[in-house]
mmCIF file of C-alpha atoms in Angstrom:
data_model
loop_
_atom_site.group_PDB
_atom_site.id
_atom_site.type_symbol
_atom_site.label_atom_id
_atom_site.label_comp_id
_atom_site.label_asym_id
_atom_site.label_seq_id
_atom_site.Cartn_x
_atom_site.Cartn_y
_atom_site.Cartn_z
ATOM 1 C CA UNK A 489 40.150 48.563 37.432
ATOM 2 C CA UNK A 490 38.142 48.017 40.507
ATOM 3 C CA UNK A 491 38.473 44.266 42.030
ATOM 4 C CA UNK A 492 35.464 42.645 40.578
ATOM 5 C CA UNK A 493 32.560 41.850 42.925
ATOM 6 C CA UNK A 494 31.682 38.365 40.594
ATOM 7 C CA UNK A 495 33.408 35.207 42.584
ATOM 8 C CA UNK A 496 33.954 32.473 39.554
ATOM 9 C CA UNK A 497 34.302 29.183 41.400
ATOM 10 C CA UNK A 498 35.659 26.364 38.698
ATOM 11 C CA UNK A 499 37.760 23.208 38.985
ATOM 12 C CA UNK A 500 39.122 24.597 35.880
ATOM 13 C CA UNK A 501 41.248 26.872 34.390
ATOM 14 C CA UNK A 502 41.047 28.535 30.759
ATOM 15 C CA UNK A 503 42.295 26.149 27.770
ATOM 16 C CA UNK A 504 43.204 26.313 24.597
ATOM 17 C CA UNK A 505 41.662 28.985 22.506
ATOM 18 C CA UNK A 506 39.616 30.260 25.446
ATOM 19 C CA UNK A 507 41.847 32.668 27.060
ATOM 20 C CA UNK A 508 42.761 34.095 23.621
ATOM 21 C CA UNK A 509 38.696 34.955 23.354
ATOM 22 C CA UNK A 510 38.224 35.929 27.052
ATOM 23 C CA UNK A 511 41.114 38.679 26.382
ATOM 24 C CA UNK A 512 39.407 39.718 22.960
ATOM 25 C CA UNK A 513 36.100 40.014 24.338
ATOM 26 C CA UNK A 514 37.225 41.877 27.370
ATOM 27 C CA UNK A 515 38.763 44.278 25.107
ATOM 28 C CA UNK A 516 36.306 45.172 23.132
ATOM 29 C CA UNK A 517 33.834 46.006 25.526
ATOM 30 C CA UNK A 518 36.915 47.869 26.992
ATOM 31 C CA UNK A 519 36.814 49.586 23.728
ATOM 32 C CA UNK A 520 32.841 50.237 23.648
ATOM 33 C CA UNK A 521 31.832 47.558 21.048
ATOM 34 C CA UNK A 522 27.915 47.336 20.861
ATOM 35 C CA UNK A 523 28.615 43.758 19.336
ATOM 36 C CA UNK A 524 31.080 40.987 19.535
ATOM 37 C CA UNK A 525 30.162 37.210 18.139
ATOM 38 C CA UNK A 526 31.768 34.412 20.308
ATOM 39 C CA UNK A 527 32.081 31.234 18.181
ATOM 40 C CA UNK A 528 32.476 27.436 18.866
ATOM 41 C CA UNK A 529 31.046 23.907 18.486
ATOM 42 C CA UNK A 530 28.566 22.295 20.695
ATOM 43 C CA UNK A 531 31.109 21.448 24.255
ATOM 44 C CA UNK A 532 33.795 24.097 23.380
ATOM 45 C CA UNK A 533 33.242 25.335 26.890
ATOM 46 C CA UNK A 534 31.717 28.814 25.530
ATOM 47 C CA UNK A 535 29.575 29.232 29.447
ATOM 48 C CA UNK A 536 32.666 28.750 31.008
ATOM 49 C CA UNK A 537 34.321 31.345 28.516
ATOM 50 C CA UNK A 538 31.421 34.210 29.258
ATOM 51 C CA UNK A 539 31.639 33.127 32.609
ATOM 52 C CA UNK A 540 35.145 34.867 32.991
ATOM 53 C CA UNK A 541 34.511 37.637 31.087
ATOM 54 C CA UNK A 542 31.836 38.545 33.695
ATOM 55 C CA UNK A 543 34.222 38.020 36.573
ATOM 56 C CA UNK A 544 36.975 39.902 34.904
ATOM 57 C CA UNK A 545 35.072 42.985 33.995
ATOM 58 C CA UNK A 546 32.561 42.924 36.871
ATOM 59 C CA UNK A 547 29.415 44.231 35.383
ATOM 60 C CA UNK A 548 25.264 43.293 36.231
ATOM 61 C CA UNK A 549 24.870 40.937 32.725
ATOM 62 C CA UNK A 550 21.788 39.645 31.075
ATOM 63 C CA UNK A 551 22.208 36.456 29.366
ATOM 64 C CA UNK A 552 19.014 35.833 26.719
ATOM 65 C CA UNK A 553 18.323 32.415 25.875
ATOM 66 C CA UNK A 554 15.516 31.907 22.906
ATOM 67 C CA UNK A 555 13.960 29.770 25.056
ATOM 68 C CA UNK A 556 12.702 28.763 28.691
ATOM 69 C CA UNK A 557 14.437 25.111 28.348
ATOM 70 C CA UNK A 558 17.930 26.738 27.645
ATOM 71 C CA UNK A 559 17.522 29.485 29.819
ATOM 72 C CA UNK A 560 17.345 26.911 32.444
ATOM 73 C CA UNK A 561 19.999 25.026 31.519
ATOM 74 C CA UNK A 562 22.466 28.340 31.720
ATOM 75 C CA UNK A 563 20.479 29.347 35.024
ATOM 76 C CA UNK A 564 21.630 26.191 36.596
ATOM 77 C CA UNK A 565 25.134 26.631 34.702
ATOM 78 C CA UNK A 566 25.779 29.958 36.138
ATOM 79 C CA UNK A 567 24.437 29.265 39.507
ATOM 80 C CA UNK A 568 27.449 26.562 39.947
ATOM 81 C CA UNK A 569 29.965 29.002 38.789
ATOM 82 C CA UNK A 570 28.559 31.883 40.625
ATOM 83 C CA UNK A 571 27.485 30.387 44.330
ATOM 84 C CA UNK A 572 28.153 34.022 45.943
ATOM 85 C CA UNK A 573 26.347 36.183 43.719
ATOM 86 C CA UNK A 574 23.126 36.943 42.601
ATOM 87 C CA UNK A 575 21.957 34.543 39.581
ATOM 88 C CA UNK A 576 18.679 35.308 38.639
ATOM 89 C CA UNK A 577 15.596 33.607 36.424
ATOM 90 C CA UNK A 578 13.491 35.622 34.209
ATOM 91 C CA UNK A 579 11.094 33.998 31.729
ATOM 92 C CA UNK A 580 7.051 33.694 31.293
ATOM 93 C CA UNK A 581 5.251 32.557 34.183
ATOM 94 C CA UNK A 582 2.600 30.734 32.017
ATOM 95 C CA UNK A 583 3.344 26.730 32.129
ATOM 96 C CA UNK A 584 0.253 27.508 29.420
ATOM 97 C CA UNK A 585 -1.755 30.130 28.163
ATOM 98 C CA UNK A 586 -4.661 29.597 25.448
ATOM 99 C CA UNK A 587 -5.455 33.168 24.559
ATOM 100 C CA UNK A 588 -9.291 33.816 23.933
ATOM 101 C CA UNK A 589 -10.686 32.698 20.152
ATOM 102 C CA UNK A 590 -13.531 32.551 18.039
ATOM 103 C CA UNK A 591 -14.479 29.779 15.539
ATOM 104 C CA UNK A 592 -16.767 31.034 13.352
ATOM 105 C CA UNK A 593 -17.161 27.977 11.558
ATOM 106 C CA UNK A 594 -19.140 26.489 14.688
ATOM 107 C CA UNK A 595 -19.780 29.715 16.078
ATOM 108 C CA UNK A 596 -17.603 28.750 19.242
ATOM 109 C CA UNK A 597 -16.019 31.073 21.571
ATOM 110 C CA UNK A 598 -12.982 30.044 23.308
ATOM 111 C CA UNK A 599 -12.401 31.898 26.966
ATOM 112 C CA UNK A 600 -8.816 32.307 27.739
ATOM 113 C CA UNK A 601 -7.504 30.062 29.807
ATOM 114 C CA UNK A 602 -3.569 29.955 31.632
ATOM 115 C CA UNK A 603 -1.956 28.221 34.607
ATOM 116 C CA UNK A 604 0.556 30.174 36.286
ATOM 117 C CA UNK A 605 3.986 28.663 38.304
ATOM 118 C CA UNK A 606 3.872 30.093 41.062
ATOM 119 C CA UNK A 607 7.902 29.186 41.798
ATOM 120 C CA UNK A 608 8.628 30.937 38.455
ATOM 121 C CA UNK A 609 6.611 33.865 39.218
ATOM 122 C CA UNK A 610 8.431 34.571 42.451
ATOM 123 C CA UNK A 611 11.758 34.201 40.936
ATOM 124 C CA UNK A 612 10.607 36.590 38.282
ATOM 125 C CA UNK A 613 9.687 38.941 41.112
ATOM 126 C CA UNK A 614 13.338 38.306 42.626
ATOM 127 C CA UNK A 615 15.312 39.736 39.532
ATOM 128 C CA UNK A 616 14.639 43.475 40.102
ATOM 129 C CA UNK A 617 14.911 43.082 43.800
ATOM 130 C CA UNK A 618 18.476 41.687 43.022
ATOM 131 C CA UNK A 619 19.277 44.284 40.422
ATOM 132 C CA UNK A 620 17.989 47.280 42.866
ATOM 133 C CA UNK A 621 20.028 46.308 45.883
ATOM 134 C CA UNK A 622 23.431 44.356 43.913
ATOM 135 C CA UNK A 623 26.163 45.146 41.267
ATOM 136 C CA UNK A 624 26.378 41.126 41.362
ATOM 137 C CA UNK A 625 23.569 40.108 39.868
ATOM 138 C CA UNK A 626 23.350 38.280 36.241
ATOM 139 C CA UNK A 627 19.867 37.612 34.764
ATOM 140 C CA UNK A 628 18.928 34.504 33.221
ATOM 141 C CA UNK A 629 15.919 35.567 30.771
ATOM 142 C CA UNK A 630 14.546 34.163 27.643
ATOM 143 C CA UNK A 631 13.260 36.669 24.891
ATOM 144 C CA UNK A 632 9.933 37.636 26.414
ATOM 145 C CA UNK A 633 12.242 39.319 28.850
ATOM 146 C CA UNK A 634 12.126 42.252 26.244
ATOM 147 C CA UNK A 635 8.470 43.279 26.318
ATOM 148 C CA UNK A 636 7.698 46.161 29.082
ATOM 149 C CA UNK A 637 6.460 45.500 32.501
ATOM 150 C CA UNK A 638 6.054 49.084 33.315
ATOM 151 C CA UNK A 639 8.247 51.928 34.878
ATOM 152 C CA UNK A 640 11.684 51.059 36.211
ATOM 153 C CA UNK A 641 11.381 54.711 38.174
ATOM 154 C CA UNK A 642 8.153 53.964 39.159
ATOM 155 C CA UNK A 643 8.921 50.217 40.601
ATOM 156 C CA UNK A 644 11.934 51.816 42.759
ATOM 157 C CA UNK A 645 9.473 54.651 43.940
ATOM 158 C CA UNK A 646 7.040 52.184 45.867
ATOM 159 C CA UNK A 647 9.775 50.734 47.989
ATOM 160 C CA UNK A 648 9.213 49.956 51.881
ATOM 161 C CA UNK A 649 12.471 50.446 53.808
ATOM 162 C CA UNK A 650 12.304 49.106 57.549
ATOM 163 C CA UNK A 651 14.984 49.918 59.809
ATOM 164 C CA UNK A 652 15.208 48.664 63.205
ATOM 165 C CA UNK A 653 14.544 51.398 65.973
ATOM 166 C CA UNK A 654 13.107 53.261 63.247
ATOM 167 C CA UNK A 655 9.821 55.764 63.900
ATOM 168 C CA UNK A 656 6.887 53.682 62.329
ATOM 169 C CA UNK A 657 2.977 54.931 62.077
ATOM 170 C CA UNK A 658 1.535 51.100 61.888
ATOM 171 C CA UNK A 659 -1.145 52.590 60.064
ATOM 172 C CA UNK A 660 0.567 54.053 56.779
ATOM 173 C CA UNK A 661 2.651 51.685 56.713
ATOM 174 C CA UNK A 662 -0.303 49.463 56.056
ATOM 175 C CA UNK A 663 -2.102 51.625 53.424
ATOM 176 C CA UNK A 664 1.734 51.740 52.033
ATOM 177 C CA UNK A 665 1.803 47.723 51.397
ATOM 178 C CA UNK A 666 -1.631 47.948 50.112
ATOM 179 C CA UNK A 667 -0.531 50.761 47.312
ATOM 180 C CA UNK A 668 2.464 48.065 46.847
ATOM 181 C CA UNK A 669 -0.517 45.483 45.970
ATOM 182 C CA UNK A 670 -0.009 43.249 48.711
ATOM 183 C CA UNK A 671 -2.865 41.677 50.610
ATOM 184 C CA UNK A 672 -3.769 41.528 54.389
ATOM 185 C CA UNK A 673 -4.748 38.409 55.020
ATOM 186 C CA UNK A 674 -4.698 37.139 58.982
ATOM 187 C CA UNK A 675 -5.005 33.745 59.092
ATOM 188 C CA UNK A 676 -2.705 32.252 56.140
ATOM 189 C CA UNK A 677 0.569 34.236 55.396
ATOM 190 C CA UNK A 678 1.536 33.355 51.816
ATOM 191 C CA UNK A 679 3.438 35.350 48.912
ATOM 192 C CA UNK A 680 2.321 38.363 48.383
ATOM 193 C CA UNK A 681 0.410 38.725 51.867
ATOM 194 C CA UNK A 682 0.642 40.021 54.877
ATOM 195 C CA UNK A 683 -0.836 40.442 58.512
ATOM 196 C CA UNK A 684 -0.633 41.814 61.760
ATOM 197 C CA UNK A 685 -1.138 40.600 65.245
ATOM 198 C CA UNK A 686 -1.759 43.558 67.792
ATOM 199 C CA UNK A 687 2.487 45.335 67.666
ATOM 200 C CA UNK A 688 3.151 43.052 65.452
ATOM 201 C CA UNK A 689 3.291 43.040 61.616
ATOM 202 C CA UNK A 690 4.280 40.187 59.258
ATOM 203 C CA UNK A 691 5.105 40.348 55.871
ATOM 204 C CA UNK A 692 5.845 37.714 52.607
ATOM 205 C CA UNK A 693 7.083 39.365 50.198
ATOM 206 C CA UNK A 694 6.474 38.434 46.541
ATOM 207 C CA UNK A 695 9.975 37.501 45.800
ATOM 208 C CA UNK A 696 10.991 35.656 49.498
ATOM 209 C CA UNK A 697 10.806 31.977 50.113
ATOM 210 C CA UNK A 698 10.753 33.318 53.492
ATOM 211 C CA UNK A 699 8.687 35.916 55.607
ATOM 212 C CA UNK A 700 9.795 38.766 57.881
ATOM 213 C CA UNK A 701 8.475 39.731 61.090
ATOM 214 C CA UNK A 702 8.651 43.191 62.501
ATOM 215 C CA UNK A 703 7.523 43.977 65.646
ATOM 216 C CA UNK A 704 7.054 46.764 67.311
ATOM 217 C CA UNK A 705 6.891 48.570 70.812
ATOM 218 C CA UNK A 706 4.813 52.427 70.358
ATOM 219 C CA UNK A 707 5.612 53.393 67.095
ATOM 220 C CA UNK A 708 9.238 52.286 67.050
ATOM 221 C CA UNK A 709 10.662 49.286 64.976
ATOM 222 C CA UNK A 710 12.009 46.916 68.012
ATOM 223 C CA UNK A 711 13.136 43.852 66.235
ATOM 224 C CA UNK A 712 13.190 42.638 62.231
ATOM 225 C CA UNK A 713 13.315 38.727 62.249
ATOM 226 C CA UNK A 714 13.490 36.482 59.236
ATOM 227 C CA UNK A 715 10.693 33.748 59.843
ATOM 228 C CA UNK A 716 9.671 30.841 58.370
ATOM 229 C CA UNK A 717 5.948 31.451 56.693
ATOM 230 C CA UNK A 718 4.763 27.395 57.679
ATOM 231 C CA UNK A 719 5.841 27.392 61.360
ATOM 232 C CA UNK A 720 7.279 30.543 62.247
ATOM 233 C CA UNK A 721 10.791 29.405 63.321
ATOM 234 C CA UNK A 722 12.975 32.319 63.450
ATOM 235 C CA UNK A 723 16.018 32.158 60.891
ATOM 236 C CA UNK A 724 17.933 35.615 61.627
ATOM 237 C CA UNK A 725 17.798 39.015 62.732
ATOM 238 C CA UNK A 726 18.055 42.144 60.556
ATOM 239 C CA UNK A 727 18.746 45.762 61.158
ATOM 240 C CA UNK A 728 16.787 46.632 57.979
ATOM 241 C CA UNK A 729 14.498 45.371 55.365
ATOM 242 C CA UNK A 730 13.731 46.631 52.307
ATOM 243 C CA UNK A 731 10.242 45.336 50.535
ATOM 244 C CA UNK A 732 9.610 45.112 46.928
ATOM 245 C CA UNK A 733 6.234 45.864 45.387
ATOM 246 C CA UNK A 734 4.287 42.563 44.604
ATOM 247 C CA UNK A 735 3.240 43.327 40.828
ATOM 248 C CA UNK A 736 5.960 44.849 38.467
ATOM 249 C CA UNK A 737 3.022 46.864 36.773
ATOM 250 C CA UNK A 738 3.217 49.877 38.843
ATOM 251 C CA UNK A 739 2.138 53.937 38.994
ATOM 252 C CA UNK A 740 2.435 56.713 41.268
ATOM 253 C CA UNK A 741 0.101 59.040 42.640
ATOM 254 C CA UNK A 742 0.911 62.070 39.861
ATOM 255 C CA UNK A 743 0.125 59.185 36.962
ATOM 256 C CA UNK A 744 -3.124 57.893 38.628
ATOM 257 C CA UNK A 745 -4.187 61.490 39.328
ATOM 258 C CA UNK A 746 -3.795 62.275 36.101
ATOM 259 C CA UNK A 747 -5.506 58.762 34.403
ATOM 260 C CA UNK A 748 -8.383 59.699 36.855
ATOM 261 C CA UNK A 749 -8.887 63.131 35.388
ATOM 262 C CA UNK A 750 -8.659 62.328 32.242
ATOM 263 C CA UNK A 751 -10.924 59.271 32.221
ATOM 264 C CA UNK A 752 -13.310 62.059 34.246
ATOM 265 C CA UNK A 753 -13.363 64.754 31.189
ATOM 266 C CA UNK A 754 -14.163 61.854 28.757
ATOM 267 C CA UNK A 755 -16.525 61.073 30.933
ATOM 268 C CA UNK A 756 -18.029 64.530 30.483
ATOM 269 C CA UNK A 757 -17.731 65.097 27.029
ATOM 270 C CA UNK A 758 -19.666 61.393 26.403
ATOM 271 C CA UNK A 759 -22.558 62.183 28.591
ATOM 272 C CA UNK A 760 -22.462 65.944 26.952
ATOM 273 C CA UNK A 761 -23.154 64.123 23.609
ATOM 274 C CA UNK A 762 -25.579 61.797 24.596
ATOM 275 C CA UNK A 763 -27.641 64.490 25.763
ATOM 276 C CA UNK A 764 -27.653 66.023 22.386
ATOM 277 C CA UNK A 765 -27.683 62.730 20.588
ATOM 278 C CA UNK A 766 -31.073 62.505 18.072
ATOM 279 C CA UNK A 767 -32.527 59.406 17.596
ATOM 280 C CA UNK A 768 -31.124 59.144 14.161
ATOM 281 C CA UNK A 769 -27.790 59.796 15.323
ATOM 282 C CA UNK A 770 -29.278 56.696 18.048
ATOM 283 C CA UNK A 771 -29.904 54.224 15.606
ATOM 284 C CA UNK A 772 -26.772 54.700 13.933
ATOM 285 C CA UNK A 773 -24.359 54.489 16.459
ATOM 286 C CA UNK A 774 -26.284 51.190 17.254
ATOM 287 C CA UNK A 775 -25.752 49.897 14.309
ATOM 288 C CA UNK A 776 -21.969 50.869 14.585
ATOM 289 C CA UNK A 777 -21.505 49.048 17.908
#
């Protein structure tokens, strides 16, 4: 077995009837199990346990909690044990969300309504970023985790890869972040923005506390520099960058091609049967709306 990229850093060791259930567990997934059922009171040290399975069999895990409070509570968990690897959140984004209603009653409609946290958000956006580029990456997610965000093949396809001294046509490159869904904006660089200043183009991505300036000289890449989005201050240099989309909801060309077509023909068929419509048929589809 390969040495295991996962770095467990503990002032303990294994205790009682833990290493006996570390060695089981390893085993069966060894053996291909689909499920195994680790059991123990409240404090039997059943984190720590999972913990060394991960380190011992060196596989990208998801850990579901049912909710966004214990999810947490494991995030921080795992982040102690794991301080070298990537430990990643993945729950709602809503702090709340009143979905829209109607009280018929009082003949009331309710508009939706949400707030979104914004620090949540971008560690949501962090989690594929992690899993795309890292074997040592565990995800922290509670059960909403499950529902689809959209094409894993399509998310890797939109990808921006920067490498210093690299040829660069500043132009695409912009349309390219655009098609990612970012948004030029010159005066205030935030998440999800970015702008450009004559050779020289700055970008936040959507899962970065920090922003990344690339400048160049023609159309070569000169210099990548990690930057700090408030004052500038440069952090580090890079010899490559690689930029995830800002939306997880994404679709290439083929897919929109093809929605655009097909909305088109409906299009044509609709208007085909309006033409035709009476003003019986009129009245009736009225009615029906």
């Amino acid at each position: 077995m390969p040495e295991s990229l996962f770095k467990l850093h503990s002032d303990y060791q294994p205790a009682g009837d833990q290493p006996k259930a570390i060695a089981q567990l390893i085993e069966g997934i060894d053996d291909g199990l689909g499920h195994q059922t680790l059991l123990g009171v409240t404090g039997s040290g059943k984190t720590f346990t999972m913990a060394n399975v991960i380190e011992q069999t060196g596989r990208p895990t998801i850990i579901m909690a049912p909710n966004k409070t214990l999810a947490a509570q494991l995030y921080g968990e795992f982040r102690e044990f794991f301080p070298e690897n990537a430990v990643e959140y993945f729950v709602s984004y809503y702090d709340y969300y009143q979905p829209e209603a109607y009280l018929p009653t009082s003949d009331t409609f309710i508009e939706k309504d949400s707030s979104v946290n914004d620090e949540i958000d971008r560690l949501r956006h962090a989690t594929p970023a992690s899993l795309l580029t890292r074997r040592d990456t565990i995800v922290v997610a509670s059960v909403s985790c499950i529902y689809g965000l959209g094409s894993p093949e399509h998310y890797e396809g939109q990808l921006l890869v920067l490498e210093v001294r690299q040829e660069l046509n500043q132009r695409a490159t912009l349309g390219r972040l655009i098609d990612m869904h970012y948004e030029r904006n010159d005066m205030v660089l935030e998440r999800g923005r970015f702008r450009v200043k004559g050779d020289t183009l700055e970008v936040h991505p959507a899962y970065e506390q920090t922003a990344f300036r690339i400048s160049l000289f023609g159309d070569e890449v000169e210099a990548i520099t990690e930057v700090d989005p408030l004052t500038g201050a440069h952090l580090r240099q890079l010899d490559d960058l690689v930029v995830f989309p800002a939306t997880h909801y994404m679709a290439d060309a083929a897919n929109i091609r093809r929605a655009i077509t097909g909305i088109e023909d409906e299009s044509v068929s609709y208007t085909h049967l309006r033409a035709h419509e009476t003003e019986a048929d009129l009245v009736c589809r009225l009615l029906l709306e």
